[in-house]
mmCIF file with all atom_site columns, C-alpha atoms in Angstrom:
data_model
loop_
_atom_site.group_PDB
_atom_site.id
_atom_site.type_symbol
_atom_site.label_atom_id
_atom_site.label_alt_id
_atom_site.label_comp_id
_atom_site.label_asym_id
_atom_site.label_entity_id
_atom_site.label_seq_id
_atom_site.pdbx_PDB_ins_code
_atom_site.Cartn_x
_atom_site.Cartn_y
_atom_site.Cartn_z
_atom_site.occupancy
_atom_site.B_iso_or_equiv
_atom_site.pdbx_formal_charge
_atom_site.auth_seq_id
_atom_site.auth_comp_id
_atom_site.auth_asym_id
_atom_site.auth_atom_id
_atom_site.pdbx_PDB_model_num
ATOM 1   C CA . MET A 1 1   ? 8.941   23.741  -10.714 1.00 89.00 ? 264 MET A CA 1
ATOM 2   C CA . VAL A 1 2   ? 5.425   23.505  -12.732 1.00 94.00 ? 265 VAL A CA 1
ATOM 3   C CA . LEU A 1 3   ? 6.899   19.424  -13.758 1.00 93.00 ? 266 LEU A CA 1
ATOM 4   C CA . ALA A 1 4   ? 7.611   18.780  -10.455 1.00 95.00 ? 267 ALA A CA 1
ATOM 5   C CA . ILE A 1 5   ? 4.631   20.458  -9.057  1.00 96.00 ? 268 ILE A CA 1
ATOM 6   C CA . ILE A 1 6   ? 2.335   17.586  -12.092 1.00 96.00 ? 269 ILE A CA 1
ATOM 7   C CA . MET A 1 7   ? 4.433   14.927  -10.818 1.00 96.00 ? 270 MET A CA 1
ATOM 8   C CA . ALA A 1 8   ? 3.565   15.317  -6.872  1.00 97.00 ? 271 ALA A CA 1
ATOM 9   C CA . ALA A 1 9   ? -0.068  15.677  -7.965  1.00 98.00 ? 272 ALA A CA 1
ATOM 10  C CA . ILE A 1 10  ? -0.154  12.878  -9.964  1.00 97.00 ? 273 ILE A CA 1
ATOM 11  C CA . LEU A 1 11  ? 1.523   10.209  -7.938  1.00 98.00 ? 274 LEU A CA 1
ATOM 12  C CA . ILE A 1 12  ? -0.822  12.195  -4.547  1.00 98.00 ? 275 ILE A CA 1
ATOM 13  C CA . ALA A 1 13  ? -4.084  10.599  -7.295  1.00 98.00 ? 276 ALA A CA 1
ATOM 14  C CA . VAL A 1 14  ? -2.892  7.605   -8.015  1.00 98.00 ? 277 VAL A CA 1
ATOM 15  C CA . CYS A 1 15  ? -1.018  6.124   -4.310  1.00 98.00 ? 278 CYS A CA 1
ATOM 16  C CA . THR A 1 16  ? -4.311  7.925   -2.534  1.00 98.00 ? 279 THR A CA 1
ATOM 17  C CA . THR A 1 17  ? -7.113  6.423   -4.459  1.00 98.00 ? 280 THR A CA 1
ATOM 18  C CA . ILE A 1 18  ? -4.808  2.455   -4.637  1.00 98.00 ? 281 ILE A CA 1
ATOM 19  C CA . HIS A 1 19  ? -4.368  3.398   -1.014  1.00 98.00 ? 282 HIS A CA 1
ATOM 20  C CA . TYR A 1 20  ? -8.734  3.612   -0.568  1.00 97.00 ? 283 TYR A CA 1
ATOM 21  C CA . GLY A 1 21  ? -8.672  0.733   -2.928  1.00 96.00 ? 284 GLY A CA 1
ATOM 22  C CA . VAL A 1 22  ? -7.102  -1.364  -0.667  1.00 96.00 ? 285 VAL A CA 1
ATOM 23  C CA . LEU A 1 23  ? -8.309  -0.312  2.548   1.00 96.00 ? 286 LEU A CA 1
ATOM 24  C CA . LYS A 1 24  ? -12.093 -0.677  0.717   1.00 95.00 ? 287 LYS A CA 1
ATOM 25  C CA . PHE A 1 25  ? -10.690 -4.312  -0.541  1.00 94.00 ? 288 PHE A CA 1
ATOM 26  C CA . SER A 1 26  ? -9.757  -5.210  2.792   1.00 94.00 ? 289 SER A CA 1
ATOM 27  C CA . SER A 1 27  ? -12.523 -3.910  4.732   1.00 93.00 ? 290 SER A CA 1
ATOM 28  C CA . GLY A 1 28  ? -14.654 -6.636  2.349   1.00 91.00 ? 291 GLY A CA 1
ATOM 29  C CA . PHE A 1 29  ? -12.105 -9.591  4.835   1.00 90.00 ? 292 PHE A CA 1
ATOM 30  C CA . VAL A 1 30  ? -12.635 -7.833  8.365   1.00 89.00 ? 293 VAL A CA 1
ATOM 31  C CA . THR A 1 31  ? -16.094 -8.727  9.727   1.00 86.00 ? 294 THR A CA 1
ATOM 32  C CA . PRO A 1 32  ? -17.198 -9.505  13.526  1.00 81.00 ? 295 PRO A CA 1
ATOM 33  C CA . SER A 1 33  ? -17.752 -12.538 12.730  1.00 87.00 ? 296 SER A CA 1
ATOM 34  C CA . ARG A 1 34  ? -14.197 -13.528 12.059  1.00 89.00 ? 297 ARG A CA 1
ATOM 35  C CA . PRO A 1 35  ? -11.593 -14.478 14.170  1.00 92.00 ? 298 PRO A CA 1
ATOM 36  C CA . ILE A 1 36  ? -9.617  -10.994 15.587  1.00 90.00 ? 299 ILE A CA 1
ATOM 37  C CA . GLY A 1 37  ? -6.240  -12.489 14.377  1.00 92.00 ? 300 GLY A CA 1
ATOM 38  C CA . TYR A 1 38  ? -7.795  -13.291 10.630  1.00 93.00 ? 301 TYR A CA 1
ATOM 39  C CA . CYS A 1 39  ? -8.566  -9.602  10.656  1.00 93.00 ? 302 CYS A CA 1
ATOM 40  C CA . LEU A 1 40  ? -5.826  -7.598  11.828  1.00 94.00 ? 303 LEU A CA 1
ATOM 41  C CA . GLY A 1 41  ? -3.298  -9.836  9.951   1.00 95.00 ? 304 GLY A CA 1
ATOM 42  C CA . VAL A 1 42  ? -5.388  -9.114  6.605   1.00 94.00 ? 305 VAL A CA 1
ATOM 43  C CA . ALA A 1 43  ? -5.662  -5.300  7.788   1.00 95.00 ? 306 ALA A CA 1
ATOM 44  C CA . VAL A 1 44  ? -2.169  -5.402  8.453   1.00 96.00 ? 307 VAL A CA 1
ATOM 45  C CA . GLY A 1 45  ? -0.495  -7.452  5.701   1.00 97.00 ? 308 GLY A CA 1
ATOM 46  C CA . SER A 1 46  ? -2.620  -5.055  2.945   1.00 97.00 ? 309 SER A CA 1
ATOM 47  C CA . ILE A 1 47  ? -1.644  -2.481  4.492   1.00 97.00 ? 310 ILE A CA 1
ATOM 48  C CA . VAL A 1 48  ? 2.081   -3.085  4.283   1.00 97.00 ? 311 VAL A CA 1
ATOM 49  C CA . LEU A 1 49  ? 2.099   -4.395  0.333   1.00 98.00 ? 312 LEU A CA 1
ATOM 50  C CA . ALA A 1 50  ? 0.026   -1.181  -0.033  1.00 98.00 ? 313 ALA A CA 1
ATOM 51  C CA . HIS A 1 51  ? 2.669   1.325   1.346   1.00 98.00 ? 314 HIS A CA 1
ATOM 52  C CA . THR A 1 52  ? 5.543   -0.825  -0.011  1.00 98.00 ? 315 THR A CA 1
ATOM 53  C CA . PHE A 1 53  ? 3.607   -0.164  -3.445  1.00 98.00 ? 316 PHE A CA 1
ATOM 54  C CA . GLU A 1 54  ? 3.351   3.229   -2.424  1.00 98.00 ? 317 GLU A CA 1
ATOM 55  C CA . ALA A 1 55  ? 6.754   3.798   -1.939  1.00 98.00 ? 318 ALA A CA 1
ATOM 56  C CA . LEU A 1 56  ? 7.758   1.526   -5.081  1.00 98.00 ? 319 LEU A CA 1
ATOM 57  C CA . LEU A 1 57  ? 5.635   4.469   -7.290  1.00 98.00 ? 320 LEU A CA 1
ATOM 58  C CA . TYR A 1 58  ? 7.244   7.538   -5.674  1.00 98.00 ? 321 TYR A CA 1
ATOM 59  C CA . ALA A 1 59  ? 10.448  6.239   -5.932  1.00 98.00 ? 322 ALA A CA 1
ATOM 60  C CA . ALA A 1 60  ? 9.987   5.236   -9.619  1.00 98.00 ? 323 ALA A CA 1
ATOM 61  C CA . GLY A 1 61  ? 8.644   9.131   -9.816  1.00 97.00 ? 324 GLY A CA 1
ATOM 62  C CA . PHE A 1 62  ? 11.488  9.954   -8.706  1.00 97.00 ? 325 PHE A CA 1
ATOM 63  C CA . TRP A 1 63  ? 13.541  8.109   -10.715 1.00 96.00 ? 326 TRP A CA 1
ATOM 64  C CA . PHE A 1 64  ? 11.395  9.592   -14.157 1.00 96.00 ? 327 PHE A CA 1
ATOM 65  C CA . ALA A 1 65  ? 11.865  13.603  -12.593 1.00 96.00 ? 328 ALA A CA 1
ATOM 66  C CA . VAL A 1 66  ? 15.367  12.848  -11.822 1.00 94.00 ? 329 VAL A CA 1
ATOM 67  C CA . HIS A 1 67  ? 16.978  11.224  -15.681 1.00 93.00 ? 330 HIS A CA 1
ATOM 68  C CA . ASP A 1 68  ? 13.686  11.824  -17.809 1.00 94.00 ? 331 ASP A CA 1
ATOM 69  C CA . LEU A 1 69  ? 12.278  15.460  -16.682 1.00 93.00 ? 332 LEU A CA 1
ATOM 70  C CA . GLU A 1 70  ? 15.278  16.822  -15.044 1.00 92.00 ? 333 GLU A CA 1
ATOM 71  C CA . VAL A 1 71  ? 13.968  18.724  -12.414 1.00 94.00 ? 334 VAL A CA 1
ATOM 72  C CA . GLY A 1 72  ? 16.578  18.480  -10.333 1.00 94.00 ? 335 GLY A CA 1
ATOM 73  C CA . ASN A 1 73  ? 19.518  15.200  -8.476  1.00 93.00 ? 336 ASN A CA 1
ATOM 74  C CA . LEU A 1 74  ? 19.587  12.503  -5.674  1.00 93.00 ? 337 LEU A CA 1
ATOM 75  C CA . VAL A 1 75  ? 22.787  12.692  -4.538  1.00 92.00 ? 338 VAL A CA 1
ATOM 76  C CA . SER A 1 76  ? 24.339  10.696  -1.450  1.00 89.00 ? 339 SER A CA 1
ATOM 77  C CA . SER A 1 77  ? 25.620  12.352  0.857   1.00 80.00 ? 340 SER A CA 1
ATOM 78  C CA . SER A 1 78  ? 29.162  11.153  0.767   1.00 77.00 ? 341 SER A CA 1
ATOM 79  C CA . SER A 1 79  ? 29.531  11.023  -2.625  1.00 69.00 ? 342 SER A CA 1
ATOM 80  C CA . SER A 1 80  ? 28.876  14.237  -4.626  1.00 61.00 ? 343 SER A CA 1
ATOM 81  C CA . ASP A 1 81  ? 28.683  11.380  -7.756  1.00 61.00 ? 344 ASP A CA 1
ATOM 82  C CA . SER A 1 82  ? 24.682  10.989  -8.379  1.00 59.00 ? 345 SER A CA 1
ATOM 83  C CA . SER A 1 83  ? 25.160  8.315   -11.420 1.00 66.00 ? 346 SER A CA 1
ATOM 84  C CA . SER A 1 84  ? 26.364  5.418   -9.210  1.00 79.00 ? 347 SER A CA 1
ATOM 85  C CA . LEU A 1 85  ? 22.821  5.588   -7.431  1.00 91.00 ? 348 LEU A CA 1
ATOM 86  C CA . ASN A 1 86  ? 20.782  2.622   -9.131  1.00 93.00 ? 349 ASN A CA 1
ATOM 87  C CA . PHE A 1 87  ? 17.573  2.496   -8.678  1.00 95.00 ? 350 PHE A CA 1
ATOM 88  C CA . MET A 1 88  ? 17.040  0.704   -5.367  1.00 96.00 ? 351 MET A CA 1
ATOM 89  C CA . ASP A 1 89  ? 18.728  3.516   -3.977  1.00 95.00 ? 352 ASP A CA 1
ATOM 90  C CA . TYR A 1 90  ? 15.781  5.659   -5.282  1.00 96.00 ? 353 TYR A CA 1
ATOM 91  C CA . PHE A 1 91  ? 13.459  3.228   -3.986  1.00 97.00 ? 354 PHE A CA 1
ATOM 92  C CA . TYR A 1 92  ? 15.570  3.150   -0.397  1.00 96.00 ? 355 TYR A CA 1
ATOM 93  C CA . PHE A 1 93  ? 14.777  6.845   -0.378  1.00 96.00 ? 356 PHE A CA 1
ATOM 94  C CA . SER A 1 94  ? 11.606  6.777   -0.933  1.00 97.00 ? 357 SER A CA 1
ATOM 95  C CA . LEU A 1 95  ? 10.501  4.345   1.633   1.00 96.00 ? 358 LEU A CA 1
ATOM 96  C CA . VAL A 1 96  ? 12.447  6.360   4.550   1.00 96.00 ? 359 VAL A CA 1
ATOM 97  C CA . ASN A 1 97  ? 10.856  9.599   2.956   1.00 95.00 ? 360 ASN A CA 1
ATOM 98  C CA . PHE A 1 98  ? 7.141   7.733   2.805   1.00 96.00 ? 361 PHE A CA 1
ATOM 99  C CA . THR A 1 99  ? 7.564   6.997   6.127   1.00 94.00 ? 362 THR A CA 1
ATOM 100 C CA . THR A 1 100 ? 8.719   10.506  7.284   1.00 90.00 ? 363 THR A CA 1
ATOM 101 C CA . LEU A 1 101 ? 12.411  8.766   8.456   1.00 89.00 ? 364 LEU A CA 1
ATOM 102 C CA . GLY A 1 102 ? 14.249  11.053  6.921   1.00 83.00 ? 365 GLY A CA 1
ATOM 103 C CA . ARG A 1 103 ? 17.503  9.367   7.653   1.00 84.00 ? 366 ARG A CA 1
ATOM 104 C CA . GLY A 1 104 ? 19.406  11.585  5.479   1.00 81.00 ? 367 GLY A CA 1
ATOM 105 C CA . ASP A 1 105 ? 22.088  9.630   3.706   1.00 89.00 ? 368 ASP A CA 1
ATOM 106 C CA . LEU A 1 106 ? 20.451  10.624  0.277   1.00 93.00 ? 369 LEU A CA 1
ATOM 107 C CA . MET A 1 107 ? 19.595  13.990  -0.123  1.00 94.00 ? 370 MET A CA 1
ATOM 108 C CA . PRO A 1 108 ? 17.579  15.613  -3.528  1.00 95.00 ? 371 PRO A CA 1
ATOM 109 C CA . ASN A 1 109 ? 18.613  18.445  -5.376  1.00 94.00 ? 372 ASN A CA 1
ATOM 110 C CA . GLY A 1 110 ? 16.003  21.127  -7.646  1.00 96.00 ? 373 GLY A CA 1
ATOM 111 C CA . HIS A 1 111 ? 12.987  21.062  -7.469  1.00 96.00 ? 374 HIS A CA 1
ATOM 112 C CA . LEU A 1 112 ? 13.067  17.086  -6.164  1.00 96.00 ? 375 LEU A CA 1
ATOM 113 C CA . ARG A 1 113 ? 13.018  18.572  -3.168  1.00 96.00 ? 376 ARG A CA 1
ATOM 114 C CA . PHE A 1 114 ? 9.285   19.620  -3.748  1.00 97.00 ? 377 PHE A CA 1
ATOM 115 C CA . MET A 1 115 ? 8.375   16.364  -4.583  1.00 97.00 ? 378 MET A CA 1
ATOM 116 C CA . THR A 1 116 ? 10.587  14.392  -1.428  1.00 96.00 ? 379 THR A CA 1
ATOM 117 C CA . ALA A 1 117 ? 8.159   16.794  0.428   1.00 96.00 ? 380 ALA A CA 1
ATOM 118 C CA . MET A 1 118 ? 5.014   15.663  -1.141  1.00 97.00 ? 381 MET A CA 1
ATOM 119 C CA . GLU A 1 119 ? 5.981   12.623  -0.561  1.00 97.00 ? 382 GLU A CA 1
ATOM 120 C CA . ALA A 1 120 ? 6.775   12.795  3.055   1.00 97.00 ? 383 ALA A CA 1
ATOM 121 C CA . PHE A 1 121 ? 3.375   14.444  3.909   1.00 97.00 ? 384 PHE A CA 1
ATOM 122 C CA . HIS A 1 122 ? 1.381   12.187  1.405   1.00 98.00 ? 385 HIS A CA 1
ATOM 123 C CA . GLY A 1 123 ? 3.173   9.501   3.099   1.00 97.00 ? 386 GLY A CA 1
ATOM 124 C CA . PHE A 1 124 ? 2.329   10.745  7.148   1.00 97.00 ? 387 PHE A CA 1
ATOM 125 C CA . LEU A 1 125 ? -1.776  11.347  5.775   1.00 97.00 ? 388 LEU A CA 1
ATOM 126 C CA . LEU A 1 126 ? -1.573  7.893   4.132   1.00 98.00 ? 389 LEU A CA 1
ATOM 127 C CA . ILE A 1 127 ? -0.113  5.867   7.680   1.00 97.00 ? 390 ILE A CA 1
ATOM 128 C CA . THR A 1 128 ? -2.201  7.527   10.210  1.00 97.00 ? 391 THR A CA 1
ATOM 129 C CA . ALA A 1 129 ? -5.407  6.465   7.809   1.00 97.00 ? 392 ALA A CA 1
ATOM 130 C CA . SER A 1 130 ? -3.825  3.268   7.809   1.00 97.00 ? 393 SER A CA 1
ATOM 131 C CA . GLY A 1 131 ? -3.242  3.601   11.874  1.00 97.00 ? 394 GLY A CA 1
ATOM 132 C CA . SER A 1 132 ? -7.192  4.520   12.034  1.00 96.00 ? 395 SER A CA 1
ATOM 133 C CA . PHE A 1 133 ? -8.434  1.523   10.294  1.00 96.00 ? 396 PHE A CA 1
ATOM 134 C CA . VAL A 1 134 ? -6.261  -1.052  12.492  1.00 96.00 ? 397 VAL A CA 1
ATOM 135 C CA . LEU A 1 135 ? -7.222  0.281   15.570  1.00 95.00 ? 398 LEU A CA 1
ATOM 136 C CA . GLN A 1 136 ? -11.087 0.068   14.089  1.00 93.00 ? 399 GLN A CA 1
ATOM 137 C CA . VAL A 1 137 ? -10.561 -3.616  13.191  1.00 93.00 ? 400 VAL A CA 1
ATOM 138 C CA . MET A 1 138 ? -8.418  -4.319  16.847  1.00 92.00 ? 401 MET A CA 1
ATOM 139 C CA . GLY A 1 139 ? -11.729 -2.609  18.284  1.00 89.00 ? 402 GLY A CA 1
ATOM 140 C CA . GLY A 1 140 ? -14.363 -4.841  16.503  1.00 86.00 ? 403 GLY A CA 1
ATOM 141 C CA . LYS A 1 141 ? -15.485 -2.583  13.647  1.00 87.00 ? 404 LYS A CA 1
ATOM 142 C CA . LYS A 1 142 ? -16.331 -3.200  9.955   1.00 88.00 ? 405 LYS A CA 1
ATOM 143 C CA . PRO A 1 143 ? -13.603 0.232   9.057   1.00 90.00 ? 406 PRO A CA 1
ATOM 144 C CA . LEU A 1 144 ? -15.505 1.653   5.950   1.00 84.00 ? 407 LEU A CA 1
ATOM 145 C CA . SER A 1 145 ? -18.514 -0.497  5.881   1.00 74.00 ? 408 SER A CA 1
ATOM 146 C CA . SER A 1 146 ? -21.309 1.479   3.700   1.00 61.00 ? 409 SER A CA 1
#
């Protein structure tokens, strides 16, 4: 369990840092003098890339936790054979989990369940922060201005 907690803490710290950096970088392109469509395009585009990359990091963390740390397993609900899962399955699971969609076709076992719960909670927080950022852009404001 300690390994799962450490892995989750590392992923949360790294993804939060990346997310803040992307929002801060995007904020530099958002000014009231530019067309709102341009500002919105930059904001949404950078946020989509950030969320996708963060889910990819979580997928890599899940893969490492399962295959190297052996803290749990990810299994398909249609088959108990986890060896047939490839990295793309982990990435799909991470995207579904990050967005809190939770389809249920892939299921974590063991202490991997803790890591997936933390990803869902963290993903919800980051998506909420992104939504707030986009609302500020749509309102003609420069988010994260000093």
